[in-house]
Amino acid sequence: MDHGFTFTPPPFITSFTELLSGGAGGDMQAVGADESSPRVFSRGGVPKFKSAKPPSLPISPSSYFAIPAGLSPAELLDSPVLLSSYNILASPTTGAIPCQRYDWKVSADLFASQKDADFSDFSFHTNSDAAAAQATSFPSFKEQEQQVVEVSKSIASSKNGGGHNGGNKLEDGYNWRKYGQKQVKGSENPRSYYKCTYHTCSMKKKVERSLADGRITQIVYKGAHNHPKPLSTRRNASSGCAAAASAEDLGCVLSASGAGQDQYSAATPENSSVTFGDDDADIASHRSHGDEPEAKRLKEDGDNEGSSGGSGKPVREPRLVVQTLSDIDILDDGFRWRKYGQKVVKGNPNPR
DNA sequence: AAACTTTGACCGGGT
DNA sequence: TACCCGGTCAAAGTT
């Protein structure tokens, strides 16, 4: 439907450090906000969760790269690896410019807001089509995707007081209208349903909040915005297309996943993940097989971690894992990668 | 009065 | 076919 919409992304951010310092784009402050924004965009229509179409690229279990243990998130963010992957250019396949940077920015803000906290459970998870990463204004993208932003439960405290969000103008800069809330099976947290209030926009999101502290534990985006982000007078509207839940609401804990994020583009069609934390590899591996909804799996993993750790703040070395499923992956470094081998490495449940 | 949230009911897909 | 369950609707309540 509507095509012709053009979107001009804000100046690119070159590193997470920059983001953390608030240097880039300061438009995305994590000010008491709430939820985040889309990352993956499918278009129009009435997307259905399970109707996601497979990516055009061949899929196969994948590849991932890991940041050496011991590297702090900040370092990680500032690392050449990320920088390279961050320098996202127009999509090799479509020429579209992904908006993921915004997502990163959001994540960075979240990080910044909790950088004194434990990063170990930070997990960034994506589940979408690479094309999806192209974000906001890509009505031509027809596939249906969903993005999941999962907030780790184990990070103990929220600097910002966690909690609640005020109106429907959420942190991602879009206007959302809540149209339902439900207790879903398998989760003690109520799930809220939101629609983008823009008249022609079909973007939706589901947000789960912890009953205990009101913090968001999971966000799932569905659909795509077919309009530019409305101007906000309330705060920096620019959260870009970003996505993520506000630091405040997330309680400074975030694990995001979804399509739009960068890795997103980097990512791969359909299923990719970036996680921080030791157990993430497991998470990633679980993700790569099995049909269980990603969000649910994540949630369960999170629960397990929490319970097993006892303290709720397991000590782990930060690690970034980007997992993809296609044989030919287009990572966010803009290059196409062809898988030429796979092997199970001792001590690592995930094939390399 | 308008906009938004809440919440029980309804719908439809999956099993 | 019946049941389960997630998603949506829409009336009522709230801000």
mmCIF file of C-alpha atoms (C1' of nucleotides) in Angstrom:
data_model
loop_
_atom_site.group_PDB
_atom_site.id
_atom_site.type_symbol
_atom_site.label_atom_id
_atom_site.label_comp_id
_atom_site.label_asym_id
_atom_site.label_seq_id
_atom_site.Cartn_x
_atom_site.Cartn_y
_atom_site.Cartn_z
ATOM 1 C CA MET A 1 0.000 0.000 0.000
ATOM 2 C CA ASP A 2 1.426 3.263 0.565
ATOM 3 C CA HIS A 3 4.659 3.583 -1.006
ATOM 4 C CA GLY A 4 6.656 6.543 -1.678
ATOM 5 C CA PHE A 5 7.250 7.239 1.883
ATOM 6 C CA THR A 6 10.723 8.376 2.495
ATOM 7 C CA PHE A 7 12.529 8.328 5.689
ATOM 8 C CA THR A 8 15.625 10.223 6.553
ATOM 9 C CA PRO A 9 17.582 8.638 9.273
ATOM 10 C CA PRO A 10 19.435 10.723 11.760
ATOM 11 C CA PRO A 11 23.159 10.930 11.648
ATOM 12 C CA PHE A 12 24.717 7.600 12.027
ATOM 13 C CA ILE A 13 26.241 6.657 15.189
ATOM 14 C CA THR A 14 29.630 5.252 14.961
ATOM 15 C CA SER A 15 30.095 3.440 18.169
ATOM 16 C CA PHE A 16 28.444 2.311 21.246
ATOM 17 C CA THR A 17 30.804 4.178 23.343
ATOM 18 C CA GLU A 18 29.649 7.230 21.675
ATOM 19 C CA LEU A 19 26.171 6.204 22.343
ATOM 20 C CA LEU A 20 26.897 5.487 25.895
ATOM 21 C CA SER A 21 28.350 8.842 26.359
ATOM 22 C CA GLY A 22 25.337 10.367 24.832
ATOM 23 C CA GLY A 23 27.402 11.905 22.190
ATOM 24 C CA ALA A 24 25.624 10.713 19.220
ATOM 25 C CA GLY A 25 22.321 11.871 18.434
ATOM 26 C CA GLY A 26 21.192 12.724 21.828
ATOM 27 C CA ASP A 27 17.801 12.313 20.708
ATOM 28 C CA MET A 28 17.182 9.145 22.324
ATOM 29 C CA GLN A 29 17.230 9.683 25.863
ATOM 30 C CA ALA A 30 15.976 7.079 28.060
ATOM 31 C CA VAL A 31 13.676 9.222 29.894
ATOM 32 C CA GLY A 32 10.990 7.501 31.616
ATOM 33 C CA ALA A 33 9.791 5.796 28.823
ATOM 34 C CA ASP A 34 8.256 2.809 28.018
ATOM 35 C CA GLU A 35 8.414 0.640 25.226
ATOM 36 C CA SER A 36 10.203 0.524 22.139
ATOM 37 C CA SER A 37 9.872 0.505 18.642
ATOM 38 C CA PRO A 38 9.876 -1.669 15.832
ATOM 39 C CA ARG A 39 12.639 -3.055 14.205
ATOM 40 C CA VAL A 40 11.324 -5.247 11.776
ATOM 41 C CA PHE A 41 8.894 -4.237 9.390
ATOM 42 C CA SER A 42 6.669 -6.223 7.491
ATOM 43 C CA ARG A 43 4.255 -4.645 5.631
ATOM 44 C CA GLY A 44 0.928 -3.810 5.752
ATOM 45 C CA GLY A 45 -1.522 -6.348 5.714
ATOM 46 C CA VAL A 46 -2.432 -8.259 8.648
ATOM 47 C CA PRO A 47 0.575 -9.925 9.714
ATOM 48 C CA LYS A 48 0.359 -13.017 11.626
ATOM 49 C CA PHE A 49 2.904 -14.404 13.826
ATOM 50 C CA LYS A 50 3.105 -17.732 12.356
ATOM 51 C CA SER A 51 2.801 -16.615 8.878
ATOM 52 C CA ALA A 52 6.240 -15.284 8.601
ATOM 53 C CA LYS A 53 7.599 -16.212 5.302
ATOM 54 C CA PRO A 54 10.971 -17.653 4.947
ATOM 55 C CA PRO A 55 13.628 -15.389 3.735
ATOM 56 C CA SER A 56 14.597 -15.485 0.201
ATOM 57 C CA LEU A 57 18.006 -16.666 1.049
ATOM 58 C CA PRO A 58 18.668 -20.267 1.720
ATOM 59 C CA ILE A 59 18.642 -21.053 5.315
ATOM 60 C CA SER A 60 20.775 -23.243 7.352
ATOM 61 C CA PRO A 61 22.137 -23.262 10.760
ATOM 62 C CA SER A 62 24.601 -20.962 11.172
ATOM 63 C CA SER A 63 27.312 -18.888 12.053
ATOM 64 C CA TYR A 64 28.032 -16.700 14.885
ATOM 65 C CA PHE A 65 30.860 -14.695 16.152
ATOM 66 C CA ALA A 66 31.706 -14.213 19.723
ATOM 67 C CA ILE A 67 33.316 -11.408 21.512
ATOM 68 C CA PRO A 68 36.076 -12.630 23.701
ATOM 69 C CA ALA A 69 35.142 -13.242 27.238
ATOM 70 C CA GLY A 70 36.180 -10.584 29.587
ATOM 71 C CA LEU A 71 35.358 -7.836 27.261
ATOM 72 C CA SER A 72 33.086 -5.409 28.938
ATOM 73 C CA PRO A 73 29.934 -4.358 27.270
ATOM 74 C CA ALA A 74 31.268 -0.915 26.820
ATOM 75 C CA GLU A 75 34.363 -2.245 25.244
ATOM 76 C CA LEU A 76 32.316 -4.517 23.258
ATOM 77 C CA LEU A 77 30.224 -1.763 22.023
ATOM 78 C CA ASP A 78 33.179 0.194 21.074
ATOM 79 C CA SER A 79 34.960 -2.641 19.533
ATOM 80 C CA PRO A 80 35.996 -2.752 15.942
ATOM 81 C CA VAL A 81 33.783 -5.674 15.470
ATOM 82 C CA LEU A 82 30.780 -3.747 16.267
ATOM 83 C CA LEU A 83 32.014 -0.757 14.522
ATOM 84 C CA SER A 84 32.341 -2.611 11.397
ATOM 85 C CA SER A 85 29.049 -4.129 11.770
ATOM 86 C CA TYR A 86 27.689 -0.903 12.705
ATOM 87 C CA ASN A 87 28.668 0.798 9.646
ATOM 88 C CA ILE A 88 25.699 -0.290 7.925
ATOM 89 C CA LEU A 89 25.287 0.876 4.483
ATOM 90 C CA ALA A 90 22.432 0.494 2.278
ATOM 91 C CA SER A 91 21.339 -3.025 2.061
ATOM 92 C CA PRO A 92 23.302 -4.964 -0.474
ATOM 93 C CA THR A 93 20.176 -6.472 -1.696
ATOM 94 C CA THR A 94 17.733 -3.707 -1.600
ATOM 95 C CA GLY A 95 19.678 -0.605 -1.204
ATOM 96 C CA ALA A 96 17.492 0.335 1.623
ATOM 97 C CA ILE A 97 19.035 1.903 4.617
ATOM 98 C CA PRO A 98 18.345 0.030 7.738
ATOM 99 C CA CYS A 99 17.331 1.981 10.697
ATOM 100 C CA GLN A 100 18.859 -0.259 13.152
ATOM 101 C CA ARG A 101 21.189 2.249 14.369
ATOM 102 C CA TYR A 102 18.385 3.664 16.234
ATOM 103 C CA ASP A 103 17.859 0.440 17.824
ATOM 104 C CA TRP A 104 21.366 0.276 18.855
ATOM 105 C CA LYS A 105 21.096 3.676 20.170
ATOM 106 C CA VAL A 106 18.231 2.673 22.274
ATOM 107 C CA SER A 107 20.046 -0.283 23.486
ATOM 108 C CA ALA A 108 22.978 1.851 24.208
ATOM 109 C CA ASP A 109 20.921 4.185 26.225
ATOM 110 C CA LEU A 110 19.646 1.339 28.140
ATOM 111 C CA PHE A 111 23.096 0.162 28.635
ATOM 112 C CA ALA A 112 24.164 3.516 29.734
ATOM 113 C CA SER A 113 21.439 3.707 32.206
ATOM 114 C CA GLN A 114 22.442 0.499 33.715
ATOM 115 C CA LYS A 115 26.027 0.312 32.997
ATOM 116 C CA ASP A 116 26.847 0.014 36.590
ATOM 117 C CA ALA A 117 24.627 -2.877 36.820
ATOM 118 C CA ASP A 118 25.191 -6.384 35.850
ATOM 119 C CA PHE A 119 25.309 -6.945 32.177
ATOM 120 C CA SER A 120 25.515 -10.559 32.384
ATOM 121 C CA ASP A 121 22.001 -11.168 31.513
ATOM 122 C CA PHE A 122 21.730 -8.748 28.822
ATOM 123 C CA SER A 123 20.569 -10.471 25.794
ATOM 124 C CA PHE A 124 19.806 -9.095 22.506
ATOM 125 C CA HIS A 125 17.780 -11.248 20.381
ATOM 126 C CA THR A 126 16.523 -10.913 16.954
ATOM 127 C CA ASN A 127 14.092 -12.817 15.024
ATOM 128 C CA SER A 128 13.444 -11.530 11.682
ATOM 129 C CA ASP A 129 14.189 -11.295 8.142
ATOM 130 C CA ALA A 130 17.188 -9.389 7.147
ATOM 131 C CA ALA A 131 15.163 -7.450 4.808
ATOM 132 C CA ALA A 132 13.022 -6.596 7.627
ATOM 133 C CA ALA A 133 15.835 -4.781 9.097
ATOM 134 C CA GLN A 134 15.200 -2.181 6.616
ATOM 135 C CA ALA A 135 12.827 -0.681 8.780
ATOM 136 C CA THR A 136 10.318 1.823 8.972
ATOM 137 C CA SER A 137 9.688 2.839 5.636
ATOM 138 C CA PHE A 138 9.680 -0.110 3.586
ATOM 139 C CA PRO A 139 6.253 -0.804 2.579
ATOM 140 C CA SER A 140 7.410 -2.980 -0.154
ATOM 141 C CA PHE A 141 8.565 -5.483 2.257
ATOM 142 C CA LYS A 142 5.859 -7.984 2.443
ATOM 143 C CA GLU A 143 6.989 -10.536 4.779
ATOM 144 C CA GLN A 144 5.608 -10.774 8.155
ATOM 145 C CA GLU A 145 7.926 -10.574 10.989
ATOM 146 C CA GLN A 146 7.943 -10.186 14.626
ATOM 147 C CA GLN A 147 10.516 -8.722 16.802
ATOM 148 C CA VAL A 148 11.086 -9.584 20.314
ATOM 149 C CA VAL A 149 12.578 -7.453 22.935
ATOM 150 C CA GLU A 150 13.129 -9.433 25.998
ATOM 151 C CA VAL A 151 14.071 -7.899 29.239
ATOM 152 C CA SER A 152 16.136 -9.961 31.478
ATOM 153 C CA LYS A 153 14.672 -10.487 34.842
ATOM 154 C CA SER A 154 17.827 -11.013 36.653
ATOM 155 C CA ILE A 155 19.218 -7.615 36.663
ATOM 156 C CA ALA A 156 18.444 -6.506 40.024
ATOM 157 C CA SER A 157 17.807 -2.908 40.304
ATOM 158 C CA SER A 158 16.437 -0.248 38.219
ATOM 159 C CA LYS A 159 18.104 3.068 38.494
ATOM 160 C CA ASN A 160 15.225 4.812 37.096
ATOM 161 C CA GLY A 161 12.647 3.300 39.236
ATOM 162 C CA GLY A 162 11.218 1.062 36.776
ATOM 163 C CA GLY A 163 7.995 0.813 35.909
ATOM 164 C CA HIS A 164 5.172 2.253 34.490
ATOM 165 C CA ASN A 165 4.542 4.271 31.624
ATOM 166 C CA GLY A 166 2.352 7.026 31.334
ATOM 167 C CA GLY A 167 0.399 7.645 28.281
ATOM 168 C CA ASN A 168 0.489 6.068 25.000
ATOM 169 C CA LYS A 169 3.357 8.045 23.755
ATOM 170 C CA LEU A 170 6.043 5.597 24.350
ATOM 171 C CA GLU A 171 9.683 5.982 24.257
ATOM 172 C CA ASP A 172 10.154 4.878 20.787
ATOM 173 C CA GLY A 173 8.571 8.034 19.600
ATOM 174 C CA TYR A 174 5.488 6.488 18.167
ATOM 175 C CA ASN A 175 2.045 6.797 19.556
ATOM 176 C CA TRP A 176 0.514 3.628 20.803
ATOM 177 C CA ARG A 177 -2.956 2.772 21.872
ATOM 178 C CA LYS A 178 -3.543 -0.093 24.181
ATOM 179 C CA TYR A 179 -6.347 -2.262 22.983
ATOM 180 C CA GLY A 180 -6.161 -5.198 25.233
ATOM 181 C CA GLN A 181 -4.497 -6.939 28.068
ATOM 182 C CA LYS A 182 -4.415 -10.538 28.861
ATOM 183 C CA GLN A 183 -2.919 -13.064 31.115
ATOM 184 C CA VAL A 184 -1.271 -15.589 28.944
ATOM 185 C CA LYS A 185 -0.572 -19.107 29.836
ATOM 186 C CA GLY A 186 2.911 -19.903 30.907
ATOM 187 C CA SER A 187 3.638 -16.473 32.177
ATOM 188 C CA GLU A 188 2.651 -14.792 35.324
ATOM 189 C CA ASN A 189 3.032 -11.454 33.693
ATOM 190 C CA PRO A 190 0.115 -9.822 31.988
ATOM 191 C CA ARG A 191 0.528 -9.075 28.327
ATOM 192 C CA SER A 192 -0.665 -5.804 26.945
ATOM 193 C CA TYR A 193 -1.510 -5.233 23.333
ATOM 194 C CA TYR A 194 -0.789 -1.972 21.609
ATOM 195 C CA LYS A 195 -1.484 -0.580 18.210
ATOM 196 C CA CYS A 196 0.190 2.325 16.590
ATOM 197 C CA THR A 197 -2.316 5.139 16.603
ATOM 198 C CA TYR A 198 -1.385 6.402 13.187
ATOM 199 C CA HIS A 199 -4.515 5.831 11.163
ATOM 200 C CA THR A 200 -3.026 3.821 8.388
ATOM 201 C CA CYS A 201 -0.415 2.070 10.412
ATOM 202 C CA SER A 202 -0.825 -1.555 11.274
ATOM 203 C CA MET A 203 2.106 -1.767 13.612
ATOM 204 C CA LYS A 204 1.374 -3.571 16.830
ATOM 205 C CA LYS A 205 3.264 -4.652 19.809
ATOM 206 C CA LYS A 206 2.799 -6.857 22.786
ATOM 207 C CA VAL A 207 4.338 -5.916 26.046
ATOM 208 C CA GLU A 208 4.700 -8.083 29.074
ATOM 209 C CA ARG A 209 5.425 -6.528 32.395
ATOM 210 C CA SER A 210 6.496 -8.023 35.590
ATOM 211 C CA LEU A 211 3.751 -8.102 38.122
ATOM 212 C CA ALA A 212 6.269 -7.656 40.835
ATOM 213 C CA ASP A 213 7.939 -4.484 39.782
ATOM 214 C CA GLY A 214 6.143 -3.409 36.703
ATOM 215 C CA ARG A 215 9.157 -3.594 34.543
ATOM 216 C CA ILE A 216 8.835 -4.742 31.025
ATOM 217 C CA THR A 217 9.965 -8.251 30.597
ATOM 218 C CA GLN A 218 9.243 -8.678 26.973
ATOM 219 C CA ILE A 219 8.195 -6.747 23.953
ATOM 220 C CA VAL A 220 7.175 -8.214 20.677
ATOM 221 C CA TYR A 221 6.644 -6.077 17.642
ATOM 222 C CA LYS A 222 4.485 -7.087 14.817
ATOM 223 C CA GLY A 223 4.011 -5.389 11.547
ATOM 224 C CA ALA A 224 5.606 -2.258 10.308
ATOM 225 C CA HIS A 225 5.181 1.437 10.621
ATOM 226 C CA ASN A 226 4.232 2.910 7.326
ATOM 227 C CA HIS A 227 4.759 6.446 8.405
ATOM 228 C CA PRO A 228 7.482 8.571 9.860
ATOM 229 C CA LYS A 229 7.756 8.903 13.530
ATOM 230 C CA PRO A 230 5.576 11.668 14.841
ATOM 231 C CA LEU A 231 7.256 14.638 16.301
ATOM 232 C CA SER A 232 7.381 14.580 19.971
ATOM 233 C CA THR A 233 7.340 17.519 22.242
ATOM 234 C CA ARG A 234 7.597 15.466 25.279
ATOM 235 C CA ARG A 235 11.094 14.333 24.912
ATOM 236 C CA ASN A 236 13.490 13.612 22.282
ATOM 237 C CA ALA A 237 11.462 11.957 19.848
ATOM 238 C CA SER A 238 14.079 10.500 18.188
ATOM 239 C CA SER A 239 14.414 7.369 19.428
ATOM 240 C CA GLY A 240 14.728 6.620 16.054
ATOM 241 C CA CYS A 241 13.087 3.758 14.777
ATOM 242 C CA ALA A 242 14.320 2.211 17.401
ATOM 243 C CA ALA A 243 13.120 0.161 19.449
ATOM 244 C CA ALA A 244 13.575 -0.692 22.538
ATOM 245 C CA ALA A 245 11.929 -0.221 25.690
ATOM 246 C CA SER A 246 12.917 2.716 27.597
ATOM 247 C CA ALA A 247 15.481 2.308 30.151
ATOM 248 C CA GLU A 248 13.113 3.498 32.688
ATOM 249 C CA ASP A 249 10.554 1.019 31.952
ATOM 250 C CA LEU A 250 12.900 -1.683 31.396
ATOM 251 C CA GLY A 251 14.385 -0.943 34.633
ATOM 252 C CA CYS A 252 17.605 -0.554 32.936
ATOM 253 C CA VAL A 253 17.620 -4.014 31.844
ATOM 254 C CA LEU A 254 17.278 -4.868 28.382
ATOM 255 C CA SER A 255 17.592 -7.537 26.071
ATOM 256 C CA ALA A 256 16.227 -6.781 22.849
ATOM 257 C CA SER A 257 15.480 -8.770 19.989
ATOM 258 C CA GLY A 258 13.914 -8.215 16.876
ATOM 259 C CA ALA A 259 14.100 -7.559 13.613
ATOM 260 C CA GLY A 260 14.898 -4.234 13.192
ATOM 261 C CA GLN A 261 17.955 -4.109 14.993
ATOM 262 C CA ASP A 262 20.976 -4.122 13.433
ATOM 263 C CA GLN A 263 22.075 -7.180 13.551
ATOM 264 C CA TYR A 264 19.030 -7.437 12.062
ATOM 265 C CA SER A 265 20.283 -6.433 8.996
ATOM 266 C CA ALA A 266 23.231 -8.078 9.601
ATOM 267 C CA ALA A 267 21.378 -10.581 10.337
ATOM 268 C CA THR A 268 19.976 -12.913 8.757
ATOM 269 C CA PRO A 269 17.050 -13.683 7.442
ATOM 270 C CA GLU A 270 14.800 -14.960 9.816
ATOM 271 C CA ASN A 271 16.607 -15.884 12.769
ATOM 272 C CA SER A 272 19.490 -14.263 14.360
ATOM 273 C CA SER A 273 20.495 -13.297 17.750
ATOM 274 C CA VAL A 274 22.891 -11.246 19.633
ATOM 275 C CA THR A 275 23.264 -12.022 23.209
ATOM 276 C CA PHE A 276 25.375 -11.101 26.115
ATOM 277 C CA GLY A 277 26.020 -13.576 28.775
ATOM 278 C CA ASP A 278 27.476 -16.946 29.098
ATOM 279 C CA ASP A 279 24.434 -18.903 28.689
ATOM 280 C CA ASP A 280 23.585 -17.117 25.652
ATOM 281 C CA ALA A 281 25.162 -19.617 23.520
ATOM 282 C CA ASP A 282 22.684 -22.040 24.803
ATOM 283 C CA ILE A 283 19.973 -19.659 24.196
ATOM 284 C CA ALA A 284 21.150 -19.149 20.735
ATOM 285 C CA SER A 285 21.321 -22.784 20.099
ATOM 286 C CA HIS A 286 17.908 -23.341 21.395
ATOM 287 C CA ARG A 287 16.801 -20.705 19.172
ATOM 288 C CA SER A 288 18.147 -22.215 16.161
ATOM 289 C CA HIS A 289 16.121 -25.262 16.401
ATOM 290 C CA GLY A 290 12.820 -25.912 17.835
ATOM 291 C CA ASP A 291 9.646 -24.228 17.096
ATOM 292 C CA GLU A 292 8.955 -22.764 20.373
ATOM 293 C CA PRO A 293 8.243 -19.123 20.039
ATOM 294 C CA GLU A 294 11.346 -17.222 20.571
ATOM 295 C CA ALA A 295 9.913 -14.953 23.096
ATOM 296 C CA LYS A 296 8.756 -17.808 25.174
ATOM 297 C CA ARG A 297 12.017 -19.542 24.960
ATOM 298 C CA LEU A 298 13.797 -16.480 26.000
ATOM 299 C CA LYS A 299 11.547 -15.995 28.837
ATOM 300 C CA GLU A 300 12.003 -19.462 30.010
ATOM 301 C CA ASP A 301 15.676 -19.208 29.711
ATOM 302 C CA GLY A 302 15.580 -16.111 31.717
ATOM 303 C CA ASP A 303 13.611 -17.775 34.394
ATOM 304 C CA ASN A 304 15.894 -20.658 34.537
ATOM 305 C CA GLU A 305 18.838 -18.479 34.863
ATOM 306 C CA GLY A 306 17.304 -16.601 37.622
ATOM 307 C CA SER A 307 16.457 -19.623 39.588
ATOM 308 C CA SER A 308 19.622 -21.464 39.014
ATOM 309 C CA GLY A 309 21.786 -18.599 39.838
ATOM 310 C CA GLY A 310 20.283 -18.201 43.190
ATOM 311 C CA SER A 311 21.449 -14.670 43.506
ATOM 312 C CA GLY A 312 19.622 -13.653 40.439
ATOM 313 C CA LYS A 313 22.735 -12.009 39.181
ATOM 314 C CA PRO A 314 24.869 -14.665 37.771
ATOM 315 C CA VAL A 315 28.364 -13.609 37.166
ATOM 316 C CA ARG A 316 29.339 -14.068 33.654
ATOM 317 C CA GLU A 317 31.600 -12.656 31.184
ATOM 318 C CA PRO A 318 29.897 -10.572 28.658
ATOM 319 C CA ARG A 319 29.730 -12.052 25.304
ATOM 320 C CA LEU A 320 28.179 -11.100 22.105
ATOM 321 C CA VAL A 321 26.877 -13.716 19.825
ATOM 322 C CA VAL A 322 25.324 -13.110 16.526
ATOM 323 C CA GLN A 323 23.700 -16.128 15.187
ATOM 324 C CA THR A 324 22.319 -16.537 11.791
ATOM 325 C CA LEU A 325 20.620 -19.254 9.946
ATOM 326 C CA SER A 326 21.370 -18.813 6.373
ATOM 327 C CA ASP A 327 24.003 -20.277 4.210
ATOM 328 C CA ILE A 328 24.608 -16.997 2.637
ATOM 329 C CA ASP A 329 24.366 -14.375 5.203
ATOM 330 C CA ILE A 330 24.366 -10.705 4.776
ATOM 331 C CA LEU A 331 25.769 -9.407 7.930
ATOM 332 C CA ASP A 332 25.599 -5.893 8.963
ATOM 333 C CA ASP A 333 29.055 -5.362 7.795
ATOM 334 C CA GLY A 334 27.516 -5.151 4.404
ATOM 335 C CA PHE A 335 29.234 -8.179 3.030
ATOM 336 C CA ARG A 336 27.767 -11.429 1.974
ATOM 337 C CA TRP A 337 29.081 -14.455 3.728
ATOM 338 C CA ARG A 338 28.965 -17.955 2.540
ATOM 339 C CA LYS A 339 29.198 -20.725 5.022
ATOM 340 C CA TYR A 340 31.805 -23.271 4.091
ATOM 341 C CA GLY A 341 31.757 -25.528 7.071
ATOM 342 C CA GLN A 342 30.243 -26.351 10.370
ATOM 343 C CA LYS A 343 31.669 -28.123 13.330
ATOM 344 C CA VAL A 344 30.795 -28.896 16.883
ATOM 345 C CA VAL A 345 33.442 -27.458 19.098
ATOM 346 C CA LYS A 346 34.195 -29.068 22.387
ATOM 347 C CA GLY A 347 32.741 -27.207 25.274
ATOM 348 C CA ASN A 348 30.308 -25.376 23.128
ATOM 349 C CA PRO A 349 26.926 -26.856 22.452
ATOM 350 C CA ASN A 350 26.533 -24.750 19.405
ATOM 351 C CA PRO A 351 27.944 -25.773 16.117
ATOM 352 C CA ARG A 352 30.475 -23.390 14.753
ATOM 353 C "C1'" DA B 1 -15.662 16.195 25.929
ATOM 354 C "C1'" DA B 2 -12.092 13.756 24.169
ATOM 355 C "C1'" DA B 3 -8.709 10.489 24.559
ATOM 356 C "C1'" DC B 4 -7.136 6.663 26.688
ATOM 357 C "C1'" DT B 5 -7.320 2.397 29.655
ATOM 358 C "C1'" DT B 6 -9.562 -1.533 31.513
ATOM 359 C "C1'" DT B 7 -11.674 -5.770 31.107
ATOM 360 C "C1'" DG B 8 -14.964 -9.350 29.915
ATOM 361 C "C1'" DA B 9 -16.622 -11.334 25.750
ATOM 362 C "C1'" DC B 10 -15.923 -12.989 21.349
ATOM 363 C "C1'" DC B 11 -13.372 -14.961 17.399
ATOM 364 C "C1'" DG B 12 -10.561 -18.020 15.035
ATOM 365 C "C1'" DG B 13 -6.551 -21.052 14.573
ATOM 366 C "C1'" DG B 14 -4.420 -25.059 16.336
ATOM 367 C "C1'" DT B 15 -4.696 -29.472 18.405
ATOM 368 C "C1'" DT C 1 -16.022 -31.662 17.075
ATOM 369 C "C1'" DA C 2 -14.716 -29.719 21.152
ATOM 370 C "C1'" DC C 3 -11.544 -27.418 23.696
ATOM 371 C "C1'" DC C 4 -7.669 -24.351 24.510
ATOM 372 C "C1'" DC C 5 -5.583 -20.183 24.044
ATOM 373 C "C1'" DG C 6 -3.823 -15.955 21.952
ATOM 374 C "C1'" DG C 7 -5.524 -11.955 19.869
ATOM 375 C "C1'" DT C 8 -9.050 -8.489 19.225
ATOM 376 C "C1'" DC C 9 -13.294 -5.964 20.091
ATOM 377 C "C1'" DA C 10 -15.924 -2.724 22.340
ATOM 378 C "C1'" DA C 11 -18.539 -0.986 26.284
ATOM 379 C "C1'" DA C 12 -17.617 1.087 30.459
ATOM 380 C "C1'" DG C 13 -14.635 3.482 33.332
ATOM 381 C "C1'" DT C 14 -10.897 6.837 34.066
ATOM 382 C "C1'" DT C 15 -8.056 10.791 33.351
#
